[in-house]
Short mmCIF file of C-alpha atoms in Angstrom, two decimals:
data_model
loop_
_atom_site.label_atom_id
_atom_site.label_comp_id
_atom_site.label_asym_id
_atom_site.label_seq_id
_atom_site.Cartn_x
_atom_site.Cartn_y
_atom_site.Cartn_z
CA MET A 1 -52.43 -33.98 14.09
CA LYS A 2 -54.99 -35.89 11.98
CA MET A 3 -56.80 -32.61 11.43
CA LYS A 4 -53.52 -31.05 10.31
CA MET A 5 -52.91 -33.82 7.76
CA PHE A 6 -56.51 -33.51 6.55
CA LEU A 7 -56.07 -29.76 6.00
CA ALA A 8 -52.75 -30.30 4.25
CA PHE A 9 -54.38 -32.83 1.91
CA TRP A 10 -57.09 -30.40 0.88
CA LEU A 11 -54.55 -27.64 0.43
CA PHE A 12 -52.70 -29.92 -1.94
CA CYS A 13 -55.89 -30.70 -3.86
CA LEU A 14 -56.63 -27.00 -4.31
CA PHE A 15 -53.03 -26.33 -5.29
CA ALA A 16 -53.12 -29.11 -7.90
CA PHE A 17 -56.48 -27.93 -9.27
CA PHE A 18 -55.29 -24.40 -9.96
CA LEU A 19 -52.10 -25.68 -11.63
CA THR A 20 -53.84 -28.17 -13.92
CA ALA A 21 -57.09 -26.37 -14.69
CA CYS A 22 -57.68 -25.58 -18.37
CA LYS A 23 -57.34 -21.99 -19.44
CA LYS A 24 -60.22 -20.47 -21.36
CA GLU A 25 -60.71 -16.84 -22.30
CA ILE A 26 -64.07 -15.47 -21.25
CA ASP A 27 -65.22 -11.95 -22.09
CA PHE A 28 -67.15 -10.16 -19.36
CA ASP A 29 -69.15 -7.01 -19.97
CA PHE A 30 -68.19 -4.93 -16.91
CA HIS A 31 -70.35 -1.89 -16.27
CA GLU A 32 -68.36 1.24 -15.51
CA ILE A 33 -69.48 3.10 -12.39
CA GLU A 34 -68.29 6.24 -10.65
CA PRO A 35 -65.35 5.61 -8.28
CA VAL A 36 -66.18 5.33 -4.58
CA VAL A 37 -63.92 5.92 -1.61
CA VAL A 38 -61.83 2.99 -0.37
CA ILE A 39 -60.43 3.24 3.18
CA GLU A 40 -57.82 0.77 4.44
CA GLY A 41 -56.90 1.56 8.03
CA ARG A 42 -55.26 -0.20 10.90
CA VAL A 43 -53.83 0.49 14.32
CA THR A 44 -51.23 -1.95 15.67
CA ASN A 45 -48.49 -2.23 18.26
CA GLU A 46 -46.23 -0.68 15.59
CA GLY A 47 -48.30 2.44 14.93
CA ALA A 48 -51.31 3.49 12.87
CA SER A 49 -51.82 4.02 9.15
CA VAL A 50 -54.77 4.83 6.91
CA VAL A 51 -54.80 4.79 3.10
CA ILE A 52 -57.65 6.46 1.19
CA THR A 53 -57.99 5.74 -2.52
CA PRO A 54 -60.68 5.78 -5.21
CA SER A 55 -62.04 2.43 -6.30
CA ARG A 56 -60.88 1.12 -9.68
CA LEU A 57 -62.20 -1.20 -12.33
CA VAL A 58 -61.21 -4.86 -12.17
CA THR A 59 -59.49 -4.35 -15.52
CA ASP A 60 -57.30 -1.51 -14.18
CA SER A 61 -53.98 -2.81 -12.84
CA VAL A 62 -52.60 0.62 -11.81
CA HIS A 63 -52.73 1.09 -8.04
CA PRO A 64 -53.91 4.66 -7.26
CA HIS A 65 -52.12 7.04 -4.88
CA CYS A 66 -53.55 7.94 -1.49
CA LEU A 67 -56.03 10.84 -1.68
CA GLN A 68 -54.97 13.91 0.28
CA GLY A 69 -57.14 16.48 2.07
CA ALA A 70 -58.90 14.16 4.52
CA VAL A 71 -59.14 14.63 8.28
CA VAL A 72 -58.21 11.26 9.78
CA ALA A 73 -58.40 10.55 13.52
CA ILE A 74 -58.04 7.48 15.73
CA SER A 75 -59.23 7.48 19.35
CA ASP A 76 -59.44 5.02 22.25
CA ASN A 77 -62.07 6.81 24.41
CA GLU A 78 -59.23 8.53 26.28
CA ASN A 79 -57.03 10.10 23.64
CA THR A 80 -57.48 11.17 20.05
CA ILE A 81 -54.67 11.26 17.51
CA ILE A 82 -54.88 13.13 14.21
CA LEU A 83 -52.96 11.28 11.50
CA PRO A 84 -51.14 13.62 9.11
CA TYR A 85 -50.48 12.67 5.50
CA ASP A 86 -47.00 11.20 5.04
CA ALA A 87 -45.62 11.48 1.49
CA THR A 88 -42.93 8.86 2.03
CA SER A 89 -45.41 6.08 2.82
CA ASP A 90 -48.22 7.68 0.75
CA SER A 91 -50.62 7.30 3.67
CA TYR A 92 -51.96 9.01 6.79
CA ARG A 93 -49.64 7.79 9.52
CA SER A 94 -48.84 8.01 13.22
CA PRO A 95 -45.97 6.29 15.09
CA VAL A 96 -48.10 6.05 18.26
CA ALA A 97 -48.56 2.34 18.99
CA GLY A 98 -51.84 0.77 19.99
CA LYS A 99 -52.28 -1.35 23.11
CA ALA A 100 -53.86 -4.78 23.36
CA GLY A 101 -57.26 -4.88 25.05
CA LYS A 102 -58.32 -1.41 23.92
CA THR A 103 -61.07 -0.61 21.45
CA TYR A 104 -60.17 1.96 18.79
CA GLN A 105 -62.42 4.21 16.74
CA LEU A 106 -61.55 5.48 13.27
CA SER A 107 -62.99 8.76 12.02
CA VAL A 108 -62.47 10.04 8.47
CA ASP A 109 -63.92 13.24 7.00
CA PHE A 110 -63.36 13.59 3.27
CA ASN A 111 -65.15 15.59 0.56
CA GLY A 112 -68.12 16.38 2.80
CA ARG A 113 -68.64 12.75 3.88
CA HIS A 114 -68.04 11.17 7.28
CA TYR A 115 -66.85 7.61 7.75
CA GLU A 116 -66.27 5.73 10.99
CA ALA A 117 -65.46 2.30 12.36
CA SER A 118 -64.35 0.57 15.53
CA ALA A 119 -62.21 -2.48 16.33
CA MET A 120 -60.83 -4.14 19.45
CA MET A 121 -57.10 -4.95 19.56
CA PRO A 122 -56.36 -8.54 20.68
CA PRO A 123 -53.02 -9.45 22.29
CA ALA A 124 -50.15 -10.72 20.16
CA ALA A 125 -49.50 -14.37 19.32
CA SER A 126 -45.85 -15.09 20.18
CA ILE A 127 -44.18 -17.04 17.37
CA LEU A 128 -42.54 -20.29 18.44
CA SER A 129 -41.01 -21.45 15.15
CA ALA A 130 -41.13 -20.96 11.38
CA ASP A 131 -39.37 -22.97 8.68
CA PHE A 132 -39.68 -24.74 5.33
CA TYR A 133 -40.11 -28.50 4.92
CA TRP A 134 -40.60 -31.04 2.16
CA MET A 135 -43.93 -32.81 2.56
CA SER A 136 -44.88 -35.84 0.44
CA MET A 137 -48.50 -35.79 -0.80
CA LEU A 138 -49.69 -38.54 -3.11
CA ASP A 139 -47.01 -38.66 -5.84
CA GLU A 140 -45.80 -35.08 -5.30
CA ARG A 141 -43.16 -33.58 -3.05
CA MET A 142 -44.31 -30.18 -1.86
CA LEU A 143 -42.40 -27.31 -0.30
CA VAL A 144 -44.40 -26.24 2.78
CA TYR A 145 -43.93 -23.22 5.05
CA GLU A 146 -44.88 -24.11 8.62
CA LEU A 147 -45.33 -21.58 11.42
CA TRP A 148 -46.26 -22.26 15.06
CA ALA A 149 -47.38 -19.62 17.56
CA ILE A 150 -48.94 -19.33 21.01
CA ASP A 151 -52.70 -18.75 20.96
CA PRO A 152 -53.38 -15.68 23.18
CA TYR A 153 -57.01 -16.79 23.72
CA PRO A 154 -56.82 -20.60 24.13
CA GLU A 155 -60.40 -20.81 25.41
CA GLU A 156 -61.90 -18.68 22.63
CA ARG A 157 -61.93 -18.57 18.84
CA THR A 158 -58.95 -16.49 17.71
CA TYR A 159 -58.42 -14.97 14.28
CA TYR A 160 -55.24 -14.11 12.40
CA TRP A 161 -54.00 -12.35 9.28
CA TYR A 162 -50.56 -13.20 7.92
CA ARG A 163 -48.28 -11.94 5.18
CA ILE A 164 -45.07 -13.53 3.94
CA ASP A 165 -42.59 -11.17 2.28
CA ARG A 166 -39.75 -12.10 -0.04
CA ILE A 167 -36.58 -10.25 -1.02
CA SER A 168 -35.09 -11.87 -4.11
CA HIS A 169 -31.91 -11.11 -6.02
CA HIS A 170 -32.46 -13.85 -8.57
CA PRO A 171 -31.87 -12.84 -12.23
CA HIS A 172 -35.55 -13.54 -13.00
CA PHE A 173 -36.48 -10.43 -11.02
CA GLN A 174 -33.87 -7.96 -12.26
CA GLY A 175 -35.45 -4.60 -13.01
CA LYS A 176 -38.50 -5.48 -10.90
CA ARG A 177 -39.35 -4.98 -7.25
CA LYS A 178 -36.94 -6.97 -5.15
CA THR A 179 -39.16 -6.86 -2.10
CA GLU A 180 -42.70 -8.10 -2.57
CA PRO A 181 -45.51 -9.78 -0.67
CA TYR A 182 -45.13 -13.48 -1.43
CA ARG A 183 -48.33 -14.84 0.14
CA TRP A 184 -51.03 -13.59 2.47
CA GLY A 185 -54.16 -14.98 4.04
CA VAL A 186 -56.26 -15.41 7.16
CA LEU A 187 -56.74 -18.32 9.53
CA ASP A 188 -58.22 -19.19 12.90
CA ASP A 189 -57.35 -21.66 15.64
CA ARG A 190 -59.88 -24.38 14.73
CA GLY A 191 -58.19 -27.77 14.59
CA CYS A 192 -55.04 -26.56 16.36
CA PRO A 193 -53.63 -28.17 19.52
CA PRO A 194 -54.84 -26.35 22.66
CA GLY A 195 -52.92 -23.16 23.33
CA THR A 196 -51.24 -23.04 19.92
CA VAL A 197 -51.97 -22.05 16.34
CA PHE A 198 -50.22 -23.27 13.21
CA LEU A 199 -49.99 -22.21 9.60
CA ASP A 200 -49.19 -24.73 6.86
CA MET A 201 -48.77 -22.99 3.51
CA ILE A 202 -47.89 -24.89 0.33
CA SER A 203 -45.31 -22.89 -1.60
CA ALA A 204 -44.51 -24.93 -4.71
CA SER A 205 -44.01 -28.50 -5.85
CA GLU A 206 -40.55 -29.94 -6.41
CA LYS A 207 -41.46 -30.57 -10.07
CA MET A 208 -42.48 -26.93 -10.49
CA MET A 209 -39.19 -25.74 -9.01
CA ASP A 210 -37.20 -28.08 -11.26
CA LYS A 211 -38.98 -26.92 -14.43
CA ASP A 212 -38.64 -23.21 -13.45
CA GLU A 213 -41.18 -21.99 -16.00
CA GLU A 214 -41.85 -18.25 -16.20
CA ASP A 215 -45.54 -18.62 -15.32
CA HIS A 216 -44.47 -19.95 -11.90
CA TRP A 217 -41.56 -17.64 -11.05
CA LYS A 218 -43.59 -15.77 -8.44
CA ALA A 219 -44.42 -19.01 -6.63
CA ILE A 220 -40.95 -20.54 -6.79
CA LEU A 221 -38.38 -19.75 -4.11
CA TYR A 222 -34.73 -19.51 -5.11
CA ASP A 223 -31.53 -19.93 -3.14
CA GLY A 224 -30.67 -16.62 -1.48
CA ASP A 225 -34.27 -15.39 -1.21
CA SER A 226 -34.94 -13.78 2.18
CA ILE A 227 -38.27 -14.73 3.75
CA THR A 228 -40.03 -13.06 6.67
CA CYS A 229 -43.57 -13.43 7.97
CA GLN A 230 -45.76 -11.14 10.01
CA LEU A 231 -48.66 -12.59 12.00
CA MET A 232 -51.36 -10.26 13.28
CA THR A 233 -54.22 -11.13 15.64
CA ILE A 234 -57.46 -9.56 14.40
CA ASP A 235 -61.13 -9.51 15.35
CA ARG A 236 -63.90 -11.46 13.63
CA SER A 237 -65.13 -8.62 11.40
CA VAL A 238 -61.69 -8.13 9.84
CA TYR A 239 -61.29 -11.90 9.44
CA ASP A 240 -64.62 -12.01 7.57
CA TYR A 241 -63.55 -9.07 5.40
CA PHE A 242 -60.29 -10.67 4.26
CA SER A 243 -61.93 -14.08 3.84
CA SER A 244 -64.54 -12.61 1.51
CA LEU A 245 -61.88 -10.51 -0.25
CA ARG A 246 -59.85 -13.61 -1.05
CA ALA A 247 -62.93 -15.56 -2.11
CA GLY A 248 -64.11 -12.77 -4.41
CA GLN A 249 -60.80 -11.84 -6.03
CA SER A 250 -61.28 -14.02 -9.09
CA GLY A 251 -64.73 -12.60 -9.76
CA GLY A 252 -64.06 -8.99 -8.87
CA ALA A 253 -66.58 -8.98 -6.02
CA ASN A 254 -66.20 -6.41 -3.25
CA PRO A 255 -66.14 -7.66 0.36
CA ARG A 256 -68.47 -6.13 2.91
CA SER A 257 -66.79 -3.22 4.69
CA ASN A 258 -66.84 -2.76 8.48
CA ILE A 259 -66.70 1.04 7.98
CA SER A 260 -69.95 3.02 7.99
CA GLY A 261 -70.66 5.96 5.68
CA GLY A 262 -70.87 4.26 2.30
CA CYS A 263 -67.30 3.32 1.43
CA LEU A 264 -65.29 0.20 0.66
CA GLY A 265 -62.37 -1.09 2.74
CA TYR A 266 -61.76 -2.06 6.35
CA PHE A 267 -60.46 -0.89 9.70
CA SER A 268 -58.54 -3.29 11.96
CA ALA A 269 -56.85 -3.16 15.34
CA GLY A 270 -54.29 -5.93 15.76
CA SER A 271 -51.06 -7.01 17.39
CA ILE A 272 -48.19 -7.93 15.07
CA THR A 273 -45.37 -10.39 15.66
CA ARG A 274 -42.65 -11.13 13.11
CA THR A 275 -40.49 -14.13 12.38
CA ASP A 276 -36.72 -14.08 12.07
CA THR A 277 -35.52 -13.86 8.48
CA ILE A 278 -34.97 -17.16 6.67
CA VAL A 279 -32.45 -17.21 3.82
CA PHE A 280 -33.77 -19.90 1.53
CA ASN A 281 -31.39 -22.75 0.69
CA ARG A 282 -33.05 -25.64 -1.11
CA SER A 283 -30.32 -28.15 -0.28
CA LYS A 284 -30.89 -27.65 3.46
CA ILE A 285 -34.66 -28.14 3.51
CA LYS A 286 -35.58 -31.05 5.79
CA GLU A 287 -38.30 -33.64 5.36
CA TRP A 288 -41.47 -33.03 7.35
CA LYS A 289 -41.95 -35.57 10.12
CA LYS A 290 -45.20 -36.32 11.90
CA GLU A 291 -44.90 -35.35 15.55
#
């Protein structure tokens, strides 16, 4: 538990730094280059999907549509599935679920180029609990999302990707997407009690929520917001990819892909578990207590 408090302290320090850091405009001279192929593929216990897009400049905020005309296949050394393009999801998709313990190969042929990758699918981490708490840190009161799950590999290093989604009907978001990814990240089981893994994510400070300034609307949770979280076990290569992606976001650096053939992106095989939906109610948030 000391390790947990240590991690929470450093999370708070990082949180405070980004909120209080001075803003200064800096002009960068970005060199324009020809777009390259970006492949984002995954096979899970919920099916398989692959999105192929052209790369874009760091100054371009428009997300491109999936490129059509590719031959996309996923195999497990026994069966091969061809993923057709699905216009509804704007991706190559198959409802056939993957199975834990198997290694999957991705094959993509597009515009005369061949790309391939492989990933092993770990078993799922069963979620034990997930809730919000108030945690006092120094002179601040922080809203923290805490999730506990069972570590499927208690004797080995285990890696996870998570995404928290929010559905909000607050007036601040009228005319905008009501469902959006709220936070995402990766973690491993270092510092966790044996056989378990936990996520402590700082959402917002109580002062920030009280002030309700527009710059912080995306970080603030409002009464009536619906919160769900998906936790996916992943292998080390995908963990490294998302870790470097997060670290390089502010500078526009590209993470190293685990797909061969000269493209950007990643291919993962993982098992997903989801939390029950939490309807946020600030008045019912409890104080965090050390166990």
